[in-house]
Short mmCIF file of C-alpha atoms and ligand atoms in Angstrom, two decimals:
data_model
loop_
_atom_site.label_atom_id
_atom_site.label_comp_id
_atom_site.label_asym_id
_atom_site.label_seq_id
_atom_site.Cartn_x
_atom_site.Cartn_y
_atom_site.Cartn_z
CA ILE A 1 66.40 25.43 -70.54
CA SER A 2 66.18 24.78 -74.27
CA VAL A 3 64.25 22.15 -76.19
CA THR A 4 67.59 20.68 -77.23
CA ASP A 5 68.43 20.24 -73.53
CA LEU A 6 65.18 18.32 -72.98
CA VAL A 7 65.78 16.06 -75.95
CA ASN A 8 69.42 15.54 -74.90
CA GLU A 9 68.30 14.54 -71.45
CA SER A 10 65.92 11.99 -72.91
CA TYR A 11 68.53 10.31 -75.11
CA THR A 12 71.17 10.45 -72.37
CA ARG A 13 68.82 8.54 -70.10
CA ILE A 14 67.94 6.13 -72.91
CA ASN A 15 71.64 5.45 -73.52
CA ALA A 16 72.12 4.79 -69.81
CA VAL A 17 69.24 2.38 -69.18
CA GLU A 18 67.86 1.08 -72.46
CA ASP A 19 70.05 -2.02 -72.65
CA LYS A 20 68.38 -3.17 -69.43
CA VAL A 21 64.82 -1.83 -69.82
CA LYS A 22 64.41 -2.33 -73.61
CA ALA A 23 61.34 -0.10 -73.84
CA PHE A 24 61.82 1.05 -77.44
CA ILE A 25 61.60 -0.78 -80.76
CA THR A 26 62.74 2.19 -82.88
CA LEU A 27 64.44 5.46 -81.91
CA ASP A 28 64.10 8.57 -84.07
CA GLU A 29 67.10 10.49 -82.76
CA GLU A 30 68.19 12.41 -85.85
CA ASN A 31 64.72 13.79 -86.57
CA ALA A 32 64.05 14.53 -82.92
CA ARG A 33 67.24 16.55 -82.63
CA ALA A 34 66.52 18.45 -85.83
CA LYS A 35 63.02 19.26 -84.63
CA ALA A 36 64.41 20.43 -81.26
CA LYS A 37 66.70 22.85 -83.07
CA GLU A 38 63.77 24.20 -85.07
CA LEU A 39 61.72 24.73 -81.92
CA ASP A 40 64.66 26.40 -80.17
CA GLU A 41 64.67 29.02 -82.94
CA LEU A 42 61.13 29.89 -81.88
CA LEU A 43 61.92 30.31 -78.17
CA GLY A 44 61.21 33.85 -77.03
CA THR A 45 58.86 34.54 -79.98
CA ASP A 46 55.06 34.31 -80.24
CA GLU A 47 55.50 31.10 -82.22
CA ALA A 48 56.72 29.23 -79.15
CA LYS A 49 53.30 27.98 -78.20
CA GLY A 50 51.51 24.67 -77.84
CA LEU A 51 50.39 22.76 -74.81
CA LEU A 52 53.41 20.44 -74.92
CA PHE A 53 55.95 22.76 -76.50
CA GLY A 54 59.34 21.03 -76.64
CA MET A 55 58.20 18.00 -74.61
CA PRO A 56 59.76 14.62 -75.50
CA ILE A 57 57.23 11.86 -75.99
CA GLY A 58 57.31 8.14 -76.79
CA VAL A 59 54.60 6.59 -78.97
CA LYS A 60 53.36 3.00 -78.79
CA ASP A 61 54.34 1.14 -81.93
CA ASN A 62 50.77 0.41 -83.03
CA ILE A 63 50.16 4.13 -83.69
CA VAL A 64 51.23 5.06 -87.21
CA THR A 65 53.91 7.70 -87.73
CA LYS A 66 54.61 9.01 -91.22
CA GLY A 67 57.94 7.74 -92.51
CA LEU A 68 58.86 6.27 -89.12
CA ARG A 69 58.77 2.48 -88.97
CA THR A 70 55.64 1.16 -87.23
CA THR A 71 55.59 -2.56 -86.46
CA ALA A 72 52.87 -3.21 -83.84
CA ALA A 73 55.68 -5.45 -82.50
CA SER A 74 54.91 -7.95 -85.26
CA LYS A 75 57.25 -9.53 -87.75
CA ILE A 76 54.52 -9.09 -90.34
CA LEU A 77 55.10 -5.29 -90.23
CA GLU A 78 58.87 -5.37 -89.76
CA ASN A 79 59.52 -3.04 -92.72
CA PHE A 80 56.36 -0.96 -92.63
CA ASP A 81 56.87 2.81 -93.02
CA PRO A 82 53.43 4.44 -92.85
CA ILE A 83 52.52 7.11 -95.39
CA TYR A 84 50.47 9.18 -92.94
CA ASP A 85 50.35 10.21 -89.27
CA ALA A 86 47.67 9.02 -86.86
CA THR A 87 45.41 11.88 -85.75
CA VAL A 88 46.92 11.78 -82.24
CA VAL A 89 50.41 12.12 -83.74
CA ARG A 90 49.32 15.10 -85.82
CA LYS A 91 47.80 16.66 -82.71
CA LEU A 92 51.00 16.10 -80.73
CA GLU A 93 52.92 17.80 -83.49
CA GLU A 94 50.52 20.76 -83.29
CA ALA A 95 50.99 20.84 -79.52
CA GLY A 96 54.76 21.17 -80.08
CA SER A 97 55.95 17.85 -78.67
CA ILE A 98 58.87 15.83 -80.03
CA THR A 99 58.63 12.14 -80.83
CA ILE A 100 61.63 10.34 -79.36
CA GLY A 101 60.82 6.86 -80.68
CA LYS A 102 58.36 3.99 -80.95
CA LEU A 103 57.64 1.87 -77.90
CA ASN A 104 57.58 -1.88 -77.46
CA MET A 105 54.33 -3.77 -76.86
CA ASP A 106 52.72 -7.16 -77.19
CA GLU A 107 52.24 -8.06 -80.85
CA PHE A 108 49.10 -6.24 -82.09
CA ALA A 109 48.42 -5.30 -78.43
CA MET A 110 47.53 -8.89 -77.56
CA GLY A 111 48.96 -9.68 -74.16
CA SER A 112 49.54 -8.49 -70.59
CA SER A 113 53.32 -8.65 -70.21
CA THR A 114 54.99 -7.38 -73.44
CA GLU A 115 56.48 -10.87 -73.76
CA ASN A 116 54.52 -11.34 -77.02
CA SER A 117 56.67 -8.80 -78.88
CA ALA A 118 58.48 -10.16 -81.94
CA TYR A 119 61.38 -7.82 -81.11
CA ASN A 120 62.41 -7.80 -77.45
CA LYS A 121 61.20 -8.29 -73.92
CA THR A 122 60.79 -5.03 -72.02
CA ARG A 123 61.64 -5.26 -68.31
CA ASN A 124 60.05 -3.58 -65.30
CA PRO A 125 62.36 -0.72 -64.21
CA TRP A 126 61.53 -1.43 -60.53
CA ASN A 127 62.78 -5.01 -60.78
CA LEU A 128 64.33 -6.32 -63.97
CA ASP A 129 63.08 -9.87 -63.30
CA ALA A 130 59.47 -8.65 -63.44
CA VAL A 131 57.37 -7.85 -66.51
CA PRO A 132 56.34 -4.23 -67.13
CA GLY A 133 52.79 -5.39 -67.87
CA GLY A 134 51.18 -5.07 -71.27
CA SER A 135 50.35 -4.59 -73.88
CA SER A 136 51.69 -1.00 -73.52
CA GLY A 137 54.68 -2.27 -71.49
CA GLY A 138 57.20 -0.16 -73.39
CA SER A 139 55.10 2.98 -72.88
CA ALA A 140 54.86 2.47 -69.11
CA ALA A 141 58.46 1.32 -68.61
CA ALA A 142 59.90 4.25 -70.61
CA VAL A 143 58.09 6.75 -68.39
CA ALA A 144 58.92 4.88 -65.17
CA ALA A 145 62.61 4.68 -66.13
CA GLY A 146 62.74 8.41 -66.93
CA GLU A 147 63.48 7.87 -70.63
CA VAL A 148 60.56 10.11 -71.63
CA PRO A 149 58.20 12.20 -69.47
CA PHE A 150 55.17 11.40 -71.63
CA SER A 151 54.01 8.43 -73.67
CA LEU A 152 50.99 7.18 -75.54
CA GLY A 153 49.58 3.70 -75.06
CA SER A 154 46.44 1.94 -76.23
CA ASP A 155 43.93 0.08 -74.09
CA THR A 156 41.56 -2.60 -75.38
CA GLY A 157 41.14 -4.59 -72.15
CA GLY A 158 43.55 -2.88 -69.75
CA SER A 159 46.68 -2.28 -71.79
CA ILE A 160 47.28 1.26 -70.49
CA ARG A 161 46.10 0.85 -66.90
CA GLN A 162 47.70 -2.52 -66.11
CA PRO A 163 51.24 -1.59 -67.23
CA ALA A 164 50.86 1.83 -65.55
CA SER A 165 49.98 -0.01 -62.35
CA PHE A 166 52.90 -2.47 -62.67
CA CYS A 167 55.39 0.35 -63.36
CA GLY A 168 54.15 2.88 -60.77
CA VAL A 169 53.01 5.57 -63.23
CA VAL A 170 49.71 7.22 -64.16
CA GLY A 171 47.73 5.77 -67.10
CA LEU A 172 44.30 6.75 -68.40
CA LYS A 173 41.99 4.89 -70.74
CA PRO A 174 39.65 7.59 -72.02
CA THR A 175 35.95 7.04 -72.73
CA TYR A 176 35.41 5.16 -76.00
CA GLY A 177 35.12 7.96 -78.56
CA ARG A 178 37.04 10.63 -76.63
CA VAL A 179 40.26 10.18 -78.63
CA SER A 180 40.46 9.47 -82.36
CA ARG A 181 41.48 5.95 -83.36
CA TYR A 182 42.44 7.08 -86.88
CA GLY A 183 45.89 5.62 -87.43
CA LEU A 184 45.75 3.19 -84.51
CA ILE A 185 46.41 -0.29 -85.93
CA ALA A 186 43.11 -1.93 -85.05
CA PHE A 187 42.90 -4.87 -82.64
CA ALA A 188 39.26 -4.80 -81.46
CA SER A 189 37.68 -1.66 -82.89
CA SER A 190 34.73 -1.48 -80.48
CA LEU A 191 37.08 -1.50 -77.47
CA ASP A 192 40.38 0.17 -78.53
CA GLN A 193 41.26 3.61 -77.17
CA ILE A 194 44.53 5.56 -77.21
CA GLY A 195 45.48 7.24 -73.93
CA PRO A 196 48.24 9.02 -71.99
CA ILE A 197 50.87 7.55 -69.65
CA THR A 198 52.81 9.99 -67.43
CA ARG A 199 54.43 10.36 -64.02
CA SER A 200 51.83 12.73 -62.57
CA VAL A 201 48.10 13.27 -62.90
CA GLU A 202 48.67 16.87 -64.00
CA ASP A 203 50.92 15.80 -66.89
CA ASN A 204 48.32 13.20 -67.82
CA ALA A 205 45.63 15.88 -68.04
CA TYR A 206 47.84 17.99 -70.34
CA LEU A 207 48.49 15.08 -72.64
CA LEU A 208 44.81 14.09 -72.86
CA GLN A 209 43.97 17.74 -73.56
CA ALA A 210 46.33 17.68 -76.53
CA ILE A 211 44.99 14.47 -78.12
CA ALA A 212 41.26 14.48 -77.28
CA GLY A 213 38.42 15.64 -79.47
CA HIS A 214 36.25 14.89 -82.45
CA ASP A 215 37.88 13.68 -85.64
CA PRO A 216 35.90 13.43 -88.89
CA GLN A 217 38.24 10.59 -89.88
CA ASP A 218 37.02 8.39 -87.01
CA MET A 219 33.25 8.01 -87.14
CA THR A 220 33.21 6.67 -83.58
CA SER A 221 34.85 9.78 -82.16
CA TYR A 222 32.60 12.01 -80.09
CA PRO A 223 31.45 15.29 -81.63
CA ALA A 224 31.57 17.60 -78.64
CA GLU A 225 33.84 20.15 -77.02
CA VAL A 226 36.67 18.89 -74.83
CA PRO A 227 36.56 20.37 -71.32
CA ASN A 228 39.61 21.99 -69.75
CA TYR A 229 41.06 19.12 -67.75
CA THR A 230 43.59 21.07 -65.71
CA GLU A 231 40.75 23.15 -64.26
CA ALA A 232 39.54 19.95 -62.61
CA LEU A 233 42.71 19.66 -60.53
CA THR A 234 41.31 21.59 -57.58
CA GLY A 235 41.98 19.03 -54.88
CA ASP A 236 38.40 19.48 -53.71
CA ILE A 237 36.48 16.20 -53.51
CA LYS A 238 34.15 17.07 -50.63
CA GLY A 239 30.85 15.24 -50.98
CA LEU A 240 32.16 12.86 -53.66
CA ARG A 241 30.29 9.53 -53.60
CA ILE A 242 32.52 6.51 -54.20
CA ALA A 243 31.33 2.99 -55.00
CA VAL A 244 33.59 0.03 -54.22
CA PRO A 245 32.50 -3.16 -56.02
CA LYS A 246 32.75 -6.18 -53.75
CA GLU A 247 33.91 -8.22 -56.76
CA TYR A 248 36.99 -5.98 -56.90
CA LEU A 249 38.21 -6.83 -53.39
CA GLY A 250 37.20 -10.47 -53.26
CA GLU A 251 38.68 -13.79 -54.23
CA GLY A 252 41.89 -13.75 -56.26
CA VAL A 253 42.89 -10.27 -55.11
CA GLN A 254 46.14 -10.35 -53.13
CA GLU A 255 45.92 -9.18 -49.49
CA GLU A 256 48.48 -6.35 -49.94
CA VAL A 257 46.51 -5.11 -52.95
CA ARG A 258 43.26 -5.13 -50.97
CA GLN A 259 44.91 -3.31 -48.09
CA SER A 260 46.38 -0.64 -50.38
CA VAL A 261 42.91 0.13 -51.74
CA LEU A 262 41.41 0.32 -48.24
CA ASP A 263 44.22 2.70 -47.24
CA ALA A 264 43.53 4.85 -50.31
CA LEU A 265 39.84 4.95 -49.41
CA LYS A 266 40.81 6.28 -45.95
CA VAL A 267 42.78 9.07 -47.60
CA LEU A 268 39.81 9.93 -49.83
CA GLU A 269 37.47 9.88 -46.82
CA GLY A 270 39.85 12.23 -45.05
CA LEU A 271 39.38 14.62 -47.98
CA GLY A 272 35.61 14.62 -47.55
CA ALA A 273 34.47 11.77 -49.81
CA THR A 274 32.25 8.89 -48.70
CA TRP A 275 32.27 5.29 -49.90
CA GLU A 276 29.97 2.30 -49.91
CA GLU A 277 30.21 -1.25 -51.13
CA VAL A 278 28.28 -2.08 -54.31
CA SER A 279 28.07 -5.00 -56.72
CA LEU A 280 28.86 -5.33 -60.42
CA PRO A 281 27.20 -8.76 -60.62
CA HIS A 282 28.07 -9.53 -64.24
CA SER A 283 31.75 -8.65 -64.01
CA LYS A 284 32.48 -12.35 -63.50
CA TYR A 285 31.60 -12.84 -67.19
CA GLY A 286 33.95 -10.05 -68.25
CA VAL A 287 37.01 -12.08 -69.20
CA ALA A 288 35.07 -14.67 -71.26
CA THR A 289 33.00 -11.97 -72.96
CA TYR A 290 36.06 -9.91 -73.74
CA TYR A 291 38.08 -12.74 -75.25
CA LEU A 292 35.22 -13.78 -77.52
CA LEU A 293 34.43 -10.28 -78.75
CA SER A 294 37.99 -8.96 -79.01
CA SER A 295 39.19 -12.09 -80.83
CA SER A 296 36.22 -11.96 -83.22
CA GLU A 297 36.99 -8.35 -84.09
CA ALA A 298 40.70 -9.12 -84.35
CA SER A 299 40.10 -11.97 -86.77
CA ALA A 300 38.38 -9.51 -89.12
CA ASN A 301 40.82 -6.62 -88.55
CA LEU A 302 43.92 -8.73 -89.10
CA ALA A 303 42.66 -10.15 -92.41
CA ARG A 304 44.37 -7.20 -94.15
CA PHE A 305 47.84 -8.57 -93.36
CA ASP A 306 48.09 -10.79 -96.39
CA GLY A 307 51.59 -10.20 -97.75
CA VAL A 308 50.24 -7.97 -100.50
CA ARG A 309 49.21 -4.72 -98.89
CA TYR A 310 51.81 -4.12 -96.19
CA GLY A 311 55.08 -5.17 -94.67
CA TYR A 312 56.39 -8.70 -94.73
CA ARG A 313 55.85 -11.13 -97.60
CA SER A 314 57.05 -14.71 -97.38
CA PRO A 315 59.94 -15.33 -99.80
CA ASN A 316 58.89 -19.01 -99.96
CA ALA A 317 55.56 -18.59 -101.75
CA GLU A 318 54.96 -19.66 -105.35
CA ASN A 319 51.39 -18.49 -105.96
CA LEU A 320 48.82 -16.13 -104.49
CA LEU A 321 47.29 -18.57 -102.02
CA GLU A 322 50.75 -19.50 -100.80
CA ILE A 323 51.59 -15.80 -100.35
CA TYR A 324 48.64 -15.48 -97.99
CA LYS A 325 49.26 -18.69 -96.12
CA LYS A 326 53.02 -18.53 -95.74
CA THR A 327 53.14 -14.81 -95.01
CA ARG A 328 50.65 -15.21 -92.18
CA ALA A 329 52.17 -18.47 -90.90
CA GLU A 330 55.64 -16.89 -90.78
CA GLY A 331 54.63 -13.33 -89.90
CA PHE A 332 52.25 -13.77 -86.94
CA GLY A 333 53.29 -14.98 -83.50
CA ASP A 334 51.54 -17.75 -81.53
CA GLU A 335 49.24 -15.53 -79.45
CA VAL A 336 48.00 -13.66 -82.51
CA LYS A 337 47.31 -16.92 -84.33
CA ARG A 338 45.46 -18.28 -81.29
CA ARG A 339 43.15 -15.25 -81.27
CA ILE A 340 42.54 -15.27 -85.03
CA MET A 341 41.51 -18.93 -84.78
CA LEU A 342 39.28 -18.33 -81.77
CA GLY A 343 37.66 -15.31 -83.41
CA THR A 344 37.10 -17.02 -86.75
CA PHE A 345 35.51 -19.94 -84.92
CA ALA A 346 33.24 -17.72 -82.80
CA LEU A 347 32.02 -15.90 -85.92
CA SER A 348 31.45 -19.01 -88.04
CA SER A 349 27.82 -19.57 -88.96
CA GLY A 350 27.28 -22.73 -86.90
CA PHE A 351 28.60 -21.16 -83.68
CA TYR A 352 27.72 -17.49 -84.03
CA ASP A 353 24.59 -17.63 -81.87
CA ALA A 354 26.21 -19.71 -79.15
CA TYR A 355 29.32 -17.53 -78.80
CA TYR A 356 29.40 -14.15 -80.52
CA ARG A 357 25.75 -13.26 -79.95
CA LYS A 358 25.85 -14.53 -76.34
CA ALA A 359 28.96 -12.45 -75.71
CA GLN A 360 27.21 -9.35 -77.09
CA GLN A 361 24.32 -9.98 -74.70
CA ALA A 362 26.70 -10.37 -71.77
CA ARG A 363 28.37 -7.12 -72.79
CA THR A 364 25.04 -5.30 -72.53
CA LEU A 365 24.52 -6.66 -69.01
CA ILE A 366 28.03 -5.64 -67.94
CA LYS A 367 27.45 -2.14 -69.31
CA LYS A 368 24.16 -1.93 -67.45
CA ASP A 369 25.88 -2.85 -64.15
CA PHE A 370 27.99 0.29 -64.52
CA GLU A 371 25.01 2.48 -65.47
CA ASP A 372 23.14 1.32 -62.35
CA VAL A 373 26.05 2.17 -60.06
CA PHE A 374 26.61 5.57 -61.68
CA GLU A 375 23.03 6.56 -60.94
CA LYS A 376 24.01 6.89 -57.28
CA TYR A 377 27.77 7.30 -57.25
CA ASP A 378 30.29 9.61 -58.92
CA VAL A 379 33.15 7.16 -59.31
CA ILE A 380 34.01 3.51 -58.80
CA VAL A 381 37.25 2.70 -56.99
CA GLY A 382 39.18 -0.56 -56.78
CA PRO A 383 42.56 -2.07 -57.60
CA THR A 384 43.85 -1.98 -61.19
CA THR A 385 45.19 -5.54 -60.99
CA PRO A 386 44.75 -8.44 -58.55
CA THR A 387 48.53 -8.71 -57.96
CA PRO A 388 51.67 -6.65 -58.54
CA ALA A 389 53.88 -7.40 -61.56
CA PHE A 390 54.69 -11.08 -62.07
CA ASN A 391 58.04 -12.40 -63.27
CA VAL A 392 59.19 -12.71 -66.86
CA GLY A 393 58.36 -16.25 -67.99
CA GLU A 394 55.94 -16.92 -65.15
CA LYS A 395 52.66 -16.86 -67.12
CA ILE A 396 53.68 -16.90 -70.75
CA SER A 397 53.09 -20.61 -71.27
CA ASP A 398 49.61 -20.50 -69.73
CA PRO A 399 47.33 -18.13 -71.70
CA LEU A 400 44.36 -18.50 -69.34
CA THR A 401 46.32 -17.38 -66.26
CA MET A 402 47.62 -14.48 -68.33
CA TYR A 403 44.07 -13.55 -69.39
CA ALA A 404 42.81 -13.67 -65.79
CA ASN A 405 45.20 -10.85 -64.88
CA ASP A 406 42.90 -8.42 -66.73
CA ILE A 407 39.78 -9.28 -64.76
CA LEU A 408 39.53 -5.81 -63.16
CA THR A 409 40.26 -3.72 -66.23
CA ILE A 410 38.28 -5.52 -68.95
CA PRO A 411 34.72 -4.61 -67.80
CA VAL A 412 35.61 -0.92 -68.19
CA ASN A 413 36.35 -1.38 -71.91
CA LEU A 414 33.21 -3.45 -72.41
CA ALA A 415 31.16 -0.63 -70.87
CA GLY A 416 33.08 2.06 -72.79
CA VAL A 417 33.62 4.19 -69.66
CA PRO A 418 36.92 5.89 -68.71
CA GLY A 419 39.37 4.50 -66.14
CA ILE A 420 42.63 5.73 -64.65
CA SER A 421 45.34 3.95 -62.70
CA VAL A 422 47.38 5.96 -60.16
CA PRO A 423 50.15 4.59 -57.94
CA CYS A 424 48.92 3.57 -54.46
CA GLY A 425 51.76 1.82 -52.69
CA PHE A 426 53.98 -1.22 -53.01
CA SER A 427 53.93 -4.94 -52.45
CA ASN A 428 57.29 -6.67 -52.24
CA GLY A 429 59.04 -3.65 -53.72
CA LEU A 430 56.73 -3.55 -56.74
CA PRO A 431 54.23 -0.73 -57.35
CA LEU A 432 50.45 -1.11 -57.00
CA GLY A 433 47.77 0.88 -58.81
CA LEU A 434 44.47 2.35 -57.69
CA GLN A 435 41.85 2.23 -60.43
CA ILE A 436 39.26 4.99 -60.59
CA ILE A 437 36.40 4.50 -63.04
CA GLY A 438 33.94 7.21 -64.11
CA ARG A 439 30.88 8.02 -66.16
CA HIS A 440 31.05 8.28 -69.94
CA PHE A 441 33.05 11.39 -70.95
CA ASP A 442 33.73 12.33 -67.30
CA GLU A 443 37.53 12.11 -67.39
CA ALA A 444 37.59 15.43 -65.51
CA THR A 445 36.23 13.80 -62.34
CA LEU A 446 38.78 10.99 -62.61
CA TYR A 447 41.57 13.56 -62.79
CA LYS A 448 40.07 15.48 -59.88
CA VAL A 449 39.98 12.41 -57.63
CA ALA A 450 43.34 11.04 -58.77
CA HIS A 451 45.01 14.41 -58.26
CA ALA A 452 43.49 14.90 -54.80
CA TYR A 453 44.71 11.43 -53.84
CA GLU A 454 48.23 11.36 -55.37
N1 LIG B 1 45.70 -8.12 -72.00
C1 LIG B 1 44.51 -7.98 -72.78
C2 LIG B 1 44.65 -8.80 -74.04
O1 LIG B 1 45.56 -9.53 -74.12
C3 LIG B 1 44.28 -6.54 -73.08
C4 LIG B 1 45.11 -6.05 -74.19
C5 LIG B 1 44.85 -4.61 -74.53
O2 LIG B 1 44.22 -3.87 -73.79
N2 LIG B 1 45.32 -4.24 -75.70
O3 LIG B 1 43.87 -8.73 -74.94
#
């Protein structure tokens, strides 16, 4: 099999299903085919190396790609061609993979259904009436539909794990600092992480291996060696101690979802693990804390989109102030505006102590809940989401119901620990995800458990 064959297969599948799934914003077919030819020349020589040699990959459209349009699914970046590659994109290139195109998402990664894209609405390949989840809905749907075997997403409050769960694929949010954020269009810088979405746990480990590691261009990246993740895939989880937070199986969690987690725990017990119920008492403050902090950070990060530096500029402006105002009024969608307003309010001097500072304090308590549990247990297990995928249109007009969908993924970002979602059954024909959460920088144990289970 040649690299050209792999790339052909990807575009053939895209041509067959993309008008229904709509996972991509931009395809890069000409370049991908040219690159495949180049790599084929190397086949059979010593140059044919790299962890992902010849592998087609899709990249979420908030990760910058040199010369390849990058929109973050916003009108404000509709004509933005970055002048450099994100570190993860450079690393993929070094690993020999081929970028097939840029994947749809909620605008600036704000959302849980990919309905907030300024371009199109991605559908769930398992049921086209259902959402794929979000914000990395394109990344999860493209893998689930077989358009690409690998994709990158980003996760600020669940945006890799929730769509992976809704689409029946494997998605990992690495520890904060494990993967460079250089070239990721910032939403909430203290929470954002790039991570891999794949069909199997093994593929996921390969992709993390390729992108992980210290980067001098991201001062929050972690300066230590990256372990060999595939060595963790032993299948041996004898003696593993699992904690199951009672908050993760309680009120608001659908019965089928609860049952699927209990069934998964039986499988893990059968493999020699033990589990006990624990409590993460502050997780009930997770959603409120997250929306205050992430919106505050977003309001600062999105100040750079002013009609001068990048992308769209309103044609209706007559002076500088009007350029700012009209560009932003016309360029940002409703959800993004809502968050900028909330964040600006929470950071304003009269309200800072009541909201932003309080939220920071709550974050510390949430983080401490996890630290306490990890003193006695190796991993935390629960559902990724309280329900399977909902229908397109069902929640879009009610932001608070939409936000509540992230209740089980958000605390993980606030604590900075890693989490993975692996498929664990179905409810009503739609996939469910098992979430496994680990200690800081212990992705290897997550892969070990997920692989033993899958
Ligand atoms: N759904 C959450 C939000 O809307 C999480 C998004 C994310 O992880 N990027 O903010």
